[in-house]
């Protein structure tokens, strides 16, 4: 094992103190003089034309400064260049309950709230679409005029010869899976503060400064420029602390632009913080997905072909949808060796909040289906579920049939370690009635090899500056969103420069100060911004080394940088033990020495000039020597994925390729109450191949968090809809697991040392999530013998499956849909359904106008 | 979401509280609300379900927090926190079903704030009601607030919002009484008479009245007790169905038993016929199942919350059966 001093050590997040004491500032904590509060008026209808907006009554209310509407900024935008279909504030149409109609900027929240009630909007309600299969039949009243049949995008991929593959199979399984819609539920609601500086020359509003809870300051700067018609150079985006993103802040969210529009109109700074309900409406979560999956295997367990038809209920706007539907197909590859793949993906528009990117973007629901079906096939050919996975391993390094390059591949070790730690071989099938074990695997990209904005620019660039004080300032556009971006950057810079972590200052995610980085999503930061940091540090180190070598009368190659010392190689081994002790924990003495060193620097330098060559120098001395020669030290490093990793040339082939993939295997132990259908997860063993664990405690945190979030989707979390109304827009009714039902998670770190990752590192924050859902599904099967094909596995669904299996007295628990074979799509997912005709809607709703209220019957 | 504007009144003694209520409640029934722990009222006020002119904060009223033994039983001040109920050695020993039910309410933090009086007076809940004004406007409002439609029983004219307190079924089993005070005097009624069965006017409490004390009769002491709660999460959640059972045995036979259900009707209900069914018999599976059937018969869950009504009714059956068996084994 390589000997590092900072890398591979469990280090507390460098921003932990501020977050845990409350001293840290999130966007909503900020205020600037003269700041107004913005509140947004949302559409109460799922689909309607705006015939008229009258804001005059609201404007007259005492305390209201401005009311912004769509006409104030009519340009369209969207996160994808192919999906510019959003207006920050609706121009002529609203497309979901919660769509943005107007924004009031007022002196306080209560005044703004009151003013919202005074805005008169006349709507013409249009027929709305809630079911993607129905939506695709639409001929009229389209959600977007340029999208016939409400189809956002469809892709049809064939790799290899699937028909031949199925013909060769000894056993073929075919089924429909339905995965419910989930959302990120980050603790911090979105918040944006927008303020225009007064231009000193003209006295008019000049540059726009925006503080926002974003995962990608650069995209926000770009879209603000587009919508406001302001050059990007006139916009500064600053990301304060962010309380979790999970993808929900990876694209520009309406309030981020609305705050700027309102600030421009009000001629005063405006802050908007979403209520939790608004966070649910902004959404951009994981779409409800229908997966028709067919898999063929030979008797020995090897997969011969896979055919998947995937339909995603994408909501009213494109968002990341085109990327999501492509990921769903592309990441059928690169986990196992599958020679033949057919994929048909449909991203469909419906009158609901837009879905977007969420942890495990695009892969999670298809992985649930695939890993469940693989388990079924294993049972049918009488093979151990762990063994069937081992019979389909890739032979890395390789390029998959759909053009994905795999270099490091820790999946075999992940499987081995999970089955070893969980006692799989001895315990599987022997846990008694109602208790079982299930296994599943997953993988994820370490950043997308192709940026969503096509250009030749590097995906990450990092600058490093070191001045005479010996402090190392790293300027990075990478966004710390709680995942450890800043800590990772500091660790890589410290390790490379051989200095202590305390010397590193991170300046991050401020478009005035930091180079462009395409942000914190698709698990790209460690791999890409990490590599850029490494390269910038190497460049600076070269300058220091050449100056130090001159002083020490040796060559630069002869020097070792470590523990705040620059040492000649022959001595490095001897002095290592001593310096480790002194440098690991800076003592008070060494701190005062440093201070003294700065004060006396001039005289010390003079003194040292008089001395002869030395065998070692302190980091500071070496830095001063280099600065005397070069001036302030600066270095730039950037990263762009190599051409070989950028994937095939087929249409849509740009999504899926990554410079490296992470791998996971998990075993879940669950019990099922056969009288109630309640599922309890007792323990999850989760192995994750992250290349190299730069910070093991952080990697373990990410694994545990992924398992926990996956468990939420597996068992309790589901967005429930009725006629476009989100029935559970709050954390009381949208049930993320509480600590009570969170199982013990045993994280197991597997290090495959990727050849291109920084110090061999790959992603660790998303890949594990996708394995949890099928691991639980497979464990339910092991426990009670039912195959759940519809997630989440709520007690009513599990009980319905159990009763059907036992031929018990039928009770219609789930709207007549068999959760082991969900033929129908249901807007409300089944947990909310109505006998009879269902609820009446608002008086203006066309369905109510067509069929007047009938009296009688209260059930 | 901002709170609506209101005048906060903070009386220090009960008499002042009652006279403030008498003074302001007369102006209009919706003009005042009482707040104690605030765990129910504050979120609802943010959602503009209540926009009172006056909020009377009774949290600091003297003398209404005690749990004490009297000659006739145990008297509990309405301001006793749910944590206090959960942890009271006296209640755990003599009225265990109440402590067990209190321990399942929401989460530890909310139990520290929430009071027994508040849990008894808890507003009825419905997915179509406990929502923001914008949301409710989107569905055309409902009978319970601002509208004339019912979304869970389309075409219906009554409200089916579910009573979702955990402690009242336990209190019903214990034949608890409550003291209700107003400026014109106090009255004492059985808890079962407090609830109406209607989702809107769900309790018989005038705007000028305050629930001040809960009495547990000596005759209900020392019953074995079990509370079973259906919820998706092990914490935080309101009950989606709840069953409380108390039981007394002698010589392997059941001497007396009572069973009550919650969260599946607009009121918590004592299930009639349980005592007659069980008394004098030895407990077994089929007897327990029969008790479950009795409970399920009067459960009328509708789509007021998560999980389908059919499932929740079935769980009343399963939970009642299990609770009866558990109480017999205790």
Short mmCIF file of C-alpha atoms in Angstrom, two decimals, chain A residues 81 110 158 215 287 368 386 635 705 707 799:
data_model
loop_
_atom_site.label_atom_id
_atom_site.label_comp_id
_atom_site.label_asym_id
_atom_site.label_seq_id
_atom_site.Cartn_x
_atom_site.Cartn_y
_atom_site.Cartn_z
CA UNK A 81 -29.69 23.00 -24.72
CA UNK A 110 -46.64 38.41 5.58
CA UNK A 158 -29.88 -2.04 -30.44
CA UNK A 215 -24.99 22.62 -7.11
CA UNK A 287 -39.79 10.06 -12.32
CA UNK A 368 -34.40 -2.34 -9.41
CA UNK A 386 -24.77 -14.32 -5.65
CA UNK A 635 -0.63 27.12 -10.88
CA UNK A 705 -26.53 7.69 3.20
CA UNK A 707 -28.42 2.83 1.52
CA UNK A 799 -49.97 -7.76 2.10
#
